[in-house]
Coordinates of C-alpha atoms in Angstrom, one line a residue:
Chain I
M211 CA -219.6 75.1 -18.9
I212 CA -216.3 74.5 -20.6
V213 CA -215.6 70.8 -21.3
K214 CA -213.0 68.5 -22.7
N215 CA -212.6 68.5 -26.5
Y216 CA -214.6 65.5 -27.6
K217 CA -214.1 64.0 -31.1
G218 CA -217.4 62.2 -31.2
F219 CA -220.9 63.0 -29.9
L220 CA -223.6 60.4 -29.3
I221 CA -227.0 62.1 -28.9
D222 CA -230.3 60.8 -27.8
L223 CA -233.5 62.0 -29.6
D224 CA -236.8 62.0 -27.7
G225 CA -236.5 64.3 -24.7
T226 CA -233.1 65.6 -25.9
I227 CA -233.7 67.0 -29.4
Y228 CA -237.5 67.1 -29.3
R229 CA -240.3 66.3 -26.9
G230 CA -243.1 64.4 -28.8
K231 CA -244.0 66.9 -31.5
E232 CA -242.2 69.9 -30.0
R233 CA -238.6 70.7 -30.9
I234 CA -236.1 71.7 -28.2
D235 CA -234.5 74.9 -29.6
S236 CA -231.3 74.9 -27.6
A237 CA -230.6 71.3 -28.7
V238 CA -231.2 72.0 -32.3
E239 CA -228.9 75.0 -32.0
F240 CA -226.3 72.8 -30.4
V241 CA -226.4 70.3 -33.3
H242 CA -226.0 73.2 -35.7
K243 CA -222.8 74.2 -33.9
L244 CA -221.5 70.6 -34.1
A245 CA -222.1 70.6 -37.8
E246 CA -220.5 74.0 -38.3
K247 CA -217.4 72.9 -36.4
G248 CA -217.2 69.6 -38.3
L249 CA -217.5 67.6 -35.1
P250 CA -218.8 64.1 -35.7
Y251 CA -222.1 63.2 -34.2
L252 CA -224.5 60.3 -34.3
F253 CA -228.1 60.1 -33.0
V254 CA -228.6 57.0 -30.9
T255 CA -232.2 55.8 -30.4
N256 CA -233.8 52.8 -28.9
N257 CA -236.7 53.1 -31.4
S258 CA -236.6 49.9 -33.4
S259 CA -239.8 50.5 -35.5
K260 CA -238.5 53.3 -37.8
T261 CA -235.8 53.1 -40.5
P262 CA -232.9 55.6 -40.3
E263 CA -234.4 57.4 -43.3
Q264 CA -237.7 57.9 -41.5
V265 CA -235.9 59.2 -38.4
A266 CA -233.8 61.6 -40.6
N267 CA -237.1 62.9 -42.1
T268 CA -238.5 63.5 -38.6
L269 CA -235.3 65.4 -37.7
E270 CA -235.5 67.5 -40.8
G271 CA -239.1 68.4 -39.7
F272 CA -237.5 69.8 -36.5
G273 CA -234.9 71.8 -38.5
V274 CA -232.0 69.4 -37.6
S275 CA -229.8 68.4 -40.5
A276 CA -229.0 64.7 -40.4
T277 CA -228.4 62.1 -43.0
S278 CA -229.6 58.5 -42.4
E279 CA -225.9 57.6 -41.8
Q280 CA -225.9 59.9 -38.8
I281 CA -228.6 57.8 -37.1
I282 CA -228.3 54.5 -35.3
T283 CA -231.5 52.7 -34.2
S284 CA -231.6 49.7 -31.9
S285 CA -232.6 47.7 -35.0
L286 CA -229.5 48.7 -36.9
A287 CA -227.3 47.9 -33.9
T288 CA -229.1 44.6 -33.6
A289 CA -228.4 43.7 -37.3
D290 CA -224.8 44.8 -36.9
Y291 CA -224.4 42.7 -33.8
I292 CA -225.8 39.5 -35.4
Y293 CA -223.7 40.1 -38.5
E294 CA -220.6 40.1 -36.3
Q295 CA -221.6 36.8 -34.8
K296 CA -222.8 35.0 -38.0
Q297 CA -223.0 36.5 -41.4
E298 CA -225.4 34.0 -42.9
A299 CA -228.0 33.5 -40.3
N300 CA -231.7 32.5 -40.3
V301 CA -233.5 34.9 -38.2
F302 CA -237.1 34.9 -37.0
M303 CA -238.2 38.4 -36.2
I304 CA -241.1 40.0 -34.3
G305 CA -241.0 43.7 -35.1
E306 CA -242.0 46.5 -37.4
E307 CA -240.6 48.1 -40.6
G308 CA -237.4 49.4 -39.0
L309 CA -236.3 46.0 -37.8
K310 CA -237.3 44.2 -41.0
N311 CA -235.4 46.7 -43.1
A312 CA -232.3 46.6 -41.0
L313 CA -232.1 42.7 -41.0
E314 CA -232.8 42.5 -44.8
K315 CA -230.1 45.1 -45.6
K316 CA -227.6 42.8 -43.9
G317 CA -228.9 39.9 -46.1
F318 CA -230.3 37.7 -43.3
A319 CA -232.9 35.1 -44.3
L320 CA -236.2 35.8 -42.4
S321 CA -237.7 32.4 -41.6
D322 CA -239.4 30.4 -38.9
E323 CA -237.4 27.3 -39.7
N324 CA -233.9 26.3 -38.6
V325 CA -233.8 29.6 -36.7
D326 CA -230.4 30.8 -35.4
Y327 CA -231.7 34.0 -33.8
V328 CA -235.0 35.1 -32.5
I329 CA -235.1 38.9 -32.7
I330 CA -237.8 40.9 -30.9
G331 CA -238.6 44.5 -31.5
I332 CA -241.7 46.5 -30.8
D333 CA -244.6 45.1 -32.9
R334 CA -247.9 46.7 -32.7
A335 CA -249.3 43.9 -34.9
I336 CA -248.2 41.2 -32.4
T337 CA -250.1 37.9 -32.5
Y338 CA -250.1 34.8 -30.4
E339 CA -248.8 32.8 -33.3
K340 CA -245.7 35.1 -33.6
L341 CA -245.0 34.7 -29.9
A342 CA -245.5 30.9 -30.1
K343 CA -243.1 30.6 -33.0
A344 CA -240.5 32.7 -31.1
C345 CA -240.9 30.4 -28.0
L346 CA -240.6 27.2 -30.1
A347 CA -237.5 28.5 -31.9
V348 CA -235.8 29.5 -28.6
R349 CA -236.7 26.1 -27.0
N350 CA -235.1 24.6 -30.1
G351 CA -231.8 26.4 -29.4
A352 CA -232.1 29.8 -31.2
E353 CA -230.5 32.7 -29.4
L354 CA -232.9 35.3 -28.0
I355 CA -232.1 38.9 -28.8
S356 CA -234.3 41.9 -28.1
T357 CA -233.7 45.4 -29.6
N358 CA -234.3 47.1 -26.3
A359 CA -235.7 46.6 -22.8
D360 CA -238.0 49.7 -22.6
K361 CA -240.9 48.8 -20.4
A362 CA -243.3 51.5 -21.6
I363 CA -243.8 54.0 -24.5
P364 CA -245.3 57.4 -23.8
T365 CA -248.4 58.2 -26.0
E366 CA -251.2 60.7 -25.8
R367 CA -253.3 58.0 -24.1
G368 CA -250.6 57.3 -21.5
L369 CA -247.9 54.6 -21.1
V370 CA -248.4 51.6 -23.3
P371 CA -246.3 48.4 -23.5
G372 CA -242.7 48.9 -24.7
N373 CA -240.5 46.2 -26.2
G374 CA -239.2 45.0 -22.9
A375 CA -242.7 44.1 -21.9
I376 CA -243.4 42.3 -25.2
T377 CA -240.1 40.4 -24.9
S378 CA -241.1 39.2 -21.4
V379 CA -243.6 36.8 -23.0
V380 CA -240.8 34.8 -24.6
S381 CA -238.3 35.1 -21.7
T382 CA -241.0 34.2 -19.1
S383 CA -242.3 31.3 -21.1
T384 CA -238.9 29.8 -22.0
G385 CA -236.9 30.8 -19.0
V386 CA -234.2 32.2 -21.4
T387 CA -232.7 35.6 -20.6
P388 CA -232.5 37.8 -23.8
I389 CA -229.5 39.7 -25.0
F390 CA -230.7 43.3 -25.1
I391 CA -229.0 45.6 -27.6
G392 CA -230.4 49.1 -27.0
K393 CA -229.5 51.6 -24.2
P394 CA -228.6 51.1 -21.3
E395 CA -226.8 48.1 -22.7
P396 CA -223.3 48.8 -24.1
I397 CA -223.8 46.9 -27.4
I398 CA -225.6 49.8 -29.2
I399 CA -222.9 52.3 -27.9
G400 CA -220.1 50.0 -29.2
Q401 CA -221.8 49.9 -32.6
A402 CA -222.2 53.7 -32.6
L403 CA -218.5 54.3 -31.8
K404 CA -217.5 51.9 -34.6
R405 CA -219.7 53.9 -37.0
L406 CA -218.2 57.2 -35.8
G407 CA -214.7 55.8 -35.8
V408 CA -214.0 57.3 -32.4
G409 CA -212.6 55.7 -29.3
K410 CA -214.7 55.7 -26.0
E411 CA -212.2 58.0 -24.3
D412 CA -212.9 60.7 -27.0
A413 CA -216.7 60.4 -27.1
I414 CA -219.5 61.6 -24.9
M415 CA -223.1 60.3 -24.6
I416 CA -225.7 63.1 -24.3
G417 CA -229.3 62.4 -23.2
D418 CA -232.2 63.2 -20.9
N419 CA -232.8 59.8 -19.4
Y420 CA -230.5 58.6 -16.7
D421 CA -231.7 54.9 -16.8
T422 CA -231.1 54.5 -20.6
D423 CA -228.8 57.2 -22.0
I424 CA -226.5 58.0 -19.1
L425 CA -226.2 54.4 -17.9
A426 CA -225.5 53.3 -21.5
G427 CA -222.6 55.8 -21.5
I428 CA -221.4 54.8 -18.1
N429 CA -221.7 51.0 -18.9
S430 CA -219.5 51.7 -22.0
G431 CA -216.9 53.8 -20.3
L432 CA -217.9 57.1 -22.0
D433 CA -218.2 60.5 -20.4
T434 CA -221.8 61.5 -20.2
L435 CA -224.0 64.6 -20.2
L436 CA -227.5 64.6 -18.7
V437 CA -229.7 67.4 -19.9
H438 CA -232.8 68.2 -17.9
T439 CA -235.2 68.6 -20.9
G440 CA -236.9 65.2 -20.7
V441 CA -237.4 62.3 -18.4
T442 CA -234.9 62.5 -15.5
T443 CA -235.5 65.2 -12.9
K444 CA -232.9 66.8 -10.6
E445 CA -234.6 65.1 -7.6
Q446 CA -234.2 61.7 -9.2
L447 CA -230.6 62.4 -10.0
L448 CA -229.8 63.1 -6.3
V449 CA -230.2 59.5 -5.4
V450 CA -228.2 57.8 -8.1
K451 CA -224.8 56.4 -7.2
K452 CA -222.9 56.9 -10.4
Q453 CA -223.3 60.6 -11.4
P454 CA -223.1 61.8 -15.1
T455 CA -219.9 63.6 -16.0
Y456 CA -221.9 66.8 -16.7
V457 CA -225.4 67.9 -15.9
C458 CA -227.1 70.9 -17.5
D459 CA -230.6 72.4 -17.8
S460 CA -230.3 73.0 -21.5
L461 CA -227.6 72.3 -24.2
E462 CA -226.9 76.0 -24.6
E463 CA -224.8 75.8 -21.4
F464 CA -222.6 73.2 -23.1
V465 CA -219.8 75.1 -24.8
I466 CA -217.9 73.2 -27.5
Chain H
M1378 CA -252.5 2.1 0.1
I1379 CA -255.2 2.7 2.7
V1380 CA -255.9 6.3 3.5
K1381 CA -258.0 8.5 5.7
N1382 CA -261.7 8.8 4.8
Y1383 CA -261.9 12.0 2.9
K1384 CA -265.2 13.7 2.3
G1385 CA -264.2 15.7 -0.7
F1386 CA -261.8 15.1 -3.6
L1387 CA -260.3 17.8 -5.8
I1388 CA -258.9 16.3 -8.9
D1389 CA -256.7 17.7 -11.6
L1390 CA -257.5 16.9 -15.3
D1391 CA -254.6 16.9 -17.8
G1392 CA -251.9 14.4 -16.7
T1393 CA -254.2 13.0 -14.1
I1394 CA -257.5 11.9 -15.9
Y1395 CA -256.1 12.0 -19.4
R1396 CA -252.9 12.8 -21.2
G1397 CA -253.7 15.0 -24.3
K1398 CA -256.1 12.8 -26.2
E1399 CA -255.4 9.6 -24.3
R1400 CA -257.5 8.6 -21.3
I1401 CA -255.8 7.2 -18.1
D1402 CA -257.8 4.1 -17.4
S1403 CA -256.9 3.8 -13.7
A1404 CA -258.0 7.4 -13.1
V1405 CA -261.3 6.9 -14.9
E1406 CA -262.0 3.8 -12.8
F1407 CA -261.1 5.8 -9.7
V1408 CA -263.7 8.5 -10.5
H1409 CA -266.3 5.8 -11.2
K1410 CA -265.7 4.4 -7.7
L1411 CA -266.0 7.9 -6.2
A1412 CA -269.4 8.3 -7.9
E1413 CA -270.6 4.8 -6.9
K1414 CA -269.7 5.5 -3.3
G1415 CA -271.4 8.9 -3.4
L1416 CA -268.2 10.7 -2.5
P1417 CA -268.1 14.3 -3.6
Y1418 CA -265.5 15.3 -6.1
L1419 CA -264.7 18.4 -8.2
F1420 CA -262.3 18.7 -11.2
V1421 CA -260.0 21.6 -10.7
T1422 CA -258.3 23.0 -13.8
N1423 CA -256.1 26.0 -14.6
N1424 CA -257.6 26.0 -18.1
S1425 CA -259.4 29.4 -18.5
S1426 CA -260.3 29.1 -22.1
K1427 CA -263.1 26.5 -21.9
T1428 CA -266.5 26.7 -20.3
P1429 CA -267.4 24.0 -17.7
E1430 CA -269.9 22.6 -20.2
Q1431 CA -267.1 22.2 -22.7
V1432 CA -264.8 20.5 -20.1
A1433 CA -267.7 18.2 -19.1
N1434 CA -268.1 17.2 -22.8
T1435 CA -264.4 16.4 -23.0
L1436 CA -264.6 14.3 -19.9
E1437 CA -267.7 12.5 -21.3
G1438 CA -265.5 11.6 -24.3
F1439 CA -263.1 9.9 -22.0
G1440 CA -265.9 8.0 -20.3
V1441 CA -265.9 10.1 -17.2
S1442 CA -269.3 11.1 -15.9
A1443 CA -269.2 14.7 -14.8
T1444 CA -271.7 17.5 -14.8
S1445 CA -270.6 21.1 -15.4
E1446 CA -271.2 21.7 -11.7
Q1447 CA -268.4 19.3 -10.9
I1448 CA -265.9 21.4 -12.8
I1449 CA -264.1 24.5 -11.6
T1450 CA -261.9 26.3 -14.1
S1451 CA -259.5 29.2 -13.2
S1452 CA -262.1 31.4 -15.0
L1453 CA -264.9 30.4 -12.7
A1454 CA -262.7 30.8 -9.7
T1455 CA -261.7 34.3 -11.0
A1456 CA -265.3 35.4 -11.4
D1457 CA -266.2 34.0 -8.0
Y1458 CA -263.2 35.9 -6.4
I1459 CA -264.1 39.2 -8.0
Y1460 CA -267.8 38.8 -7.1
E1461 CA -266.7 38.4 -3.4
Q1462 CA -264.8 41.7 -3.7
K1463 CA -267.3 43.8 -5.6
Q1464 CA -270.6 42.5 -7.0
E1465 CA -271.0 45.3 -9.6
A1466 CA -267.7 45.8 -11.1
N1467 CA -266.5 47.0 -14.5
V1468 CA -264.0 44.5 -15.8
F1469 CA -261.7 44.7 -18.8
M1470 CA -260.8 41.2 -19.9
I1471 CA -258.2 39.6 -22.1
G1472 CA -259.2 36.0 -22.7
E1473 CA -261.2 33.4 -24.5
E1474 CA -264.8 32.0 -24.3
G1475 CA -264.4 30.4 -20.9
L1476 CA -263.4 33.6 -19.2
K1477 CA -266.0 35.8 -21.0
N1478 CA -268.7 33.3 -20.2
A1479 CA -267.7 33.1 -16.5
L1480 CA -267.6 36.9 -16.1
E1481 CA -270.9 37.5 -17.9
K1482 CA -272.7 34.8 -15.8
K1483 CA -271.7 36.8 -12.7
G1484 CA -273.2 39.9 -14.3
F1485 CA -270.1 41.9 -14.6
A1486 CA -270.0 44.8 -17.2
L1487 CA -267.2 44.1 -19.7
S1488 CA -265.7 47.5 -20.6
D1489 CA -262.5 49.4 -21.2
E1490 CA -263.8 52.5 -19.3
N1491 CA -263.8 53.1 -15.5
V1492 CA -262.2 49.7 -15.1
D1493 CA -262.2 48.2 -11.6
Y1494 CA -260.4 44.9 -12.5
V1495 CA -258.2 44.0 -15.4
I1496 CA -258.5 40.2 -15.9
I1497 CA -256.0 38.3 -18.0
G1498 CA -256.6 34.7 -19.2
I1499 CA -255.0 32.9 -22.1
D1500 CA -256.0 34.6 -25.4
R1501 CA -254.8 33.2 -28.6
A1502 CA -256.3 36.3 -30.4
I1503 CA -254.2 38.7 -28.3
T1504 CA -253.5 42.1 -29.8
Y1505 CA -251.2 45.0 -28.9
E1506 CA -254.4 47.1 -28.4
K1507 CA -255.8 44.7 -25.8
L1508 CA -252.4 44.8 -24.0
A1509 CA -252.3 48.6 -24.2
K1510 CA -255.8 49.0 -22.8
A1511 CA -254.9 46.6 -19.9
C1512 CA -251.7 48.6 -19.1
L1513 CA -253.6 51.9 -19.3
A1514 CA -256.3 50.7 -17.0
V1515 CA -253.8 49.3 -14.5
R1516 CA -251.9 52.5 -14.5
N1517 CA -255.3 54.2 -13.8
G1518 CA -255.7 52.1 -10.7
A1519 CA -257.5 49.0 -11.8
E1520 CA -256.6 45.8 -9.9
L1521 CA -254.6 43.3 -12.0
I1522 CA -255.9 39.7 -11.8
S1523 CA -254.6 36.8 -13.8
T1524 CA -256.5 33.4 -14.1
N1525 CA -253.2 31.5 -13.8
A1526 CA -249.5 31.7 -13.9
D1527 CA -248.7 28.8 -16.3
K1528 CA -245.7 29.7 -18.3
A1529 CA -246.2 27.3 -21.1
I1530 CA -248.8 25.1 -22.7
P1531 CA -247.9 21.7 -24.2
T1532 CA -249.0 21.2 -27.9
E1533 CA -248.1 18.9 -30.7
R1534 CA -245.6 21.5 -31.9
G1535 CA -244.0 21.9 -28.5
L1536 CA -244.4 24.4 -25.6
V1537 CA -246.1 27.6 -26.5
P1538 CA -246.8 30.6 -24.3
G1539 CA -249.1 30.1 -21.3
N1540 CA -251.1 32.7 -19.5
G1541 CA -248.3 33.6 -17.1
A1542 CA -246.2 34.6 -20.1
I1543 CA -249.0 36.7 -21.6
T1544 CA -249.7 38.3 -18.2
S1545 CA -246.0 39.3 -17.9
V1546 CA -246.5 42.0 -20.6
V1547 CA -248.8 44.0 -18.3
S1548 CA -246.9 43.2 -15.1
T1549 CA -243.5 44.1 -16.7
S1550 CA -244.8 47.3 -18.3
T1551 CA -246.7 48.6 -15.3
G1552 CA -244.5 47.2 -12.5
V1553 CA -247.7 45.9 -10.8
T1554 CA -247.7 42.3 -9.5
P1555 CA -250.9 40.5 -10.5
I1556 CA -253.1 38.4 -8.2
F1557 CA -253.0 34.9 -9.7
I1558 CA -256.1 32.8 -9.1
G1559 CA -255.2 29.3 -10.4
K1560 CA -253.0 26.5 -8.9
P1561 CA -250.6 26.7 -7.1
E1562 CA -252.4 29.7 -5.6
P1563 CA -254.8 28.9 -2.8
I1564 CA -257.6 31.1 -4.2
I1565 CA -259.0 28.4 -6.6
I1566 CA -258.7 25.7 -3.9
G1567 CA -260.7 27.9 -1.5
Q1568 CA -263.4 28.4 -4.2
A1569 CA -263.4 24.7 -4.9
L1570 CA -263.9 23.8 -1.2
K1571 CA -266.8 26.3 -1.0
R1572 CA -268.5 24.6 -4.0
L1573 CA -268.0 21.1 -2.5
G1574 CA -269.1 22.3 1.0
V1575 CA -266.2 20.5 2.6
G1576 CA -263.5 21.8 5.0
K1577 CA -259.9 21.7 4.1
E1578 CA -259.2 19.1 6.8
D1579 CA -261.6 16.6 5.1
A1580 CA -260.4 17.2 1.5
I1581 CA -257.6 16.0 -0.6
M1582 CA -256.0 17.5 -3.8
I1583 CA -255.0 14.9 -6.4
G1584 CA -252.8 15.7 -9.4
D1585 CA -249.7 14.9 -11.4
N1586 CA -247.9 18.2 -11.2
Y1587 CA -246.0 19.1 -8.1
D1588 CA -245.6 22.7 -8.9
T1589 CA -249.3 23.4 -9.5
D1590 CA -251.6 20.7 -8.1
I1591 CA -249.6 19.6 -5.0
L1592 CA -248.4 23.1 -4.1
A1593 CA -251.9 24.4 -4.4
G1594 CA -253.0 21.7 -1.9
I1595 CA -250.1 22.4 0.4
N1596 CA -250.6 26.2 0.2
S1597 CA -254.2 25.6 1.2
G1598 CA -253.6 23.2 4.1
L1599 CA -255.0 20.2 2.3
D1600 CA -253.7 16.7 2.2
T1601 CA -252.3 15.9 -1.2
L1602 CA -251.8 12.9 -3.6
L1603 CA -249.2 13.0 -6.3
V1604 CA -249.8 10.5 -9.1
H1605 CA -247.0 9.7 -11.5
T1606 CA -249.0 9.7 -14.7
G1607 CA -248.1 13.1 -15.9
V1608 CA -245.6 15.9 -15.4
T1609 CA -243.6 15.3 -12.2
T1610 CA -241.1 12.4 -12.1
K1611 CA -239.9 10.5 -9.1
E1612 CA -236.5 12.1 -9.5
Q1613 CA -238.0 15.6 -9.4
L1614 CA -239.9 14.7 -6.3
L1615 CA -236.7 13.6 -4.5
V1616 CA -235.5 17.2 -4.2
V1617 CA -238.7 19.0 -3.1
K1618 CA -238.8 20.1 0.5
K1619 CA -242.5 19.7 1.3
Q1620 CA -243.5 16.2 0.2
P1621 CA -247.1 15.3 -0.8
T1622 CA -249.1 13.4 1.8
Y1623 CA -249.3 10.4 -0.6
V1624 CA -247.5 9.4 -3.8
C1625 CA -248.5 6.6 -6.2
D1626 CA -247.8 5.4 -9.7
S1627 CA -251.5 5.1 -10.6
L1628 CA -254.8 5.8 -8.9
E1629 CA -255.7 2.1 -8.7
E1630 CA -253.3 2.0 -5.7
F1631 CA -255.4 4.5 -3.9
V1632 CA -258.1 2.6 -2.0
I1633 CA -261.1 4.6 -0.9

């Protein structure tokens, strides 16, 4: 498959570079080629719980060379987004280390008083009190932002609640629709392009999940590549209206 | 206001008999009259967290004589409902004392293995692990039942998440629509009529909340009385399609 010369590559992680604890060799090789040719790339993940340093460590374990600057999580994109709206904001967050770290690095005050933004990321130490404070702040006028709308997270035990499910407590209780930042929303893609310094016409979004990765690219006006190494099957792809720009079984077919 | 001779009275609690910690004198007087005349009545509450004994104690504090048999909570109605479906069921519950007590009294095994029913009631000690177990059981085929769909609970601090909001984690994550038991669903009204031994044509549902109390009555084919001592205002009532059978400012207008 010979394709257009892209100047920027946005690449999903789980299902694209690795599957759980198993690396996908063709994808790792593909990233090596990008690095050799000096083509800019950024890993784009909806995971809000990890810091970019932690994600870079995971990638290193799979033999993928990536600095923390080459990773954008939904937490980083959320912090960037709020910073563009209001640089000195009081934020009340529900979330784990990755979100806390991203918000603190932008200098936001974490508080449950005079809250400008309620931010929700996956929090496996969720409590009723945290959810109550989020609802009270939203009812007092705080804007409701959620790192991502993923409904479920795959684990060895099966599918457990994702951040979209946690967020639904606050949206259901208050009747307020959240702003979602992560894929398939265009916000995280916009932040990623800014970091890469590449226009949407010169970039491509690569991933295994049509509903998040590919729709994020389509919603942002990017070319897209669906690779069948993860979630979306060929059968599922038959029935979607807006097809990806390219489809392949493995990234070794994708000549750059 | 002179009305039909009803043989059974279903009466809401909060907003109808008391408002928070304040008793509503005309309503307490009305219940006294029912008792004097030997007319059967049952208090019907969506509250799932308290046992009927605890609710009876609260009522006694307001000067309302009520035995625990004269109270049906959404937890009792849930336990009755499941018992009618399957007498020896494994249930996984999220909830507080009122729900645990109701399920144990019916002899159900509380377990997170081989789960037949996942039951969700308000749980202010909610954890991610409880929600994860609920999602896993539902994905394994357990039926999803929720005591009530209330989106918010009024407190001194403001409106905090109700059980409908907590339930949305599991329904959003799994895509499974729960069976709700409490008002405005007809299930709790059906259980209440069974307990009173009265047919729907001889009973009336009395409450302050159009969206729960009155709709529960209408959905069950009962006559209804809306009393303006709580949630629903006269202005709100102007725009609803199905009007209550009777409307009054206080229960002293309601001659029995």
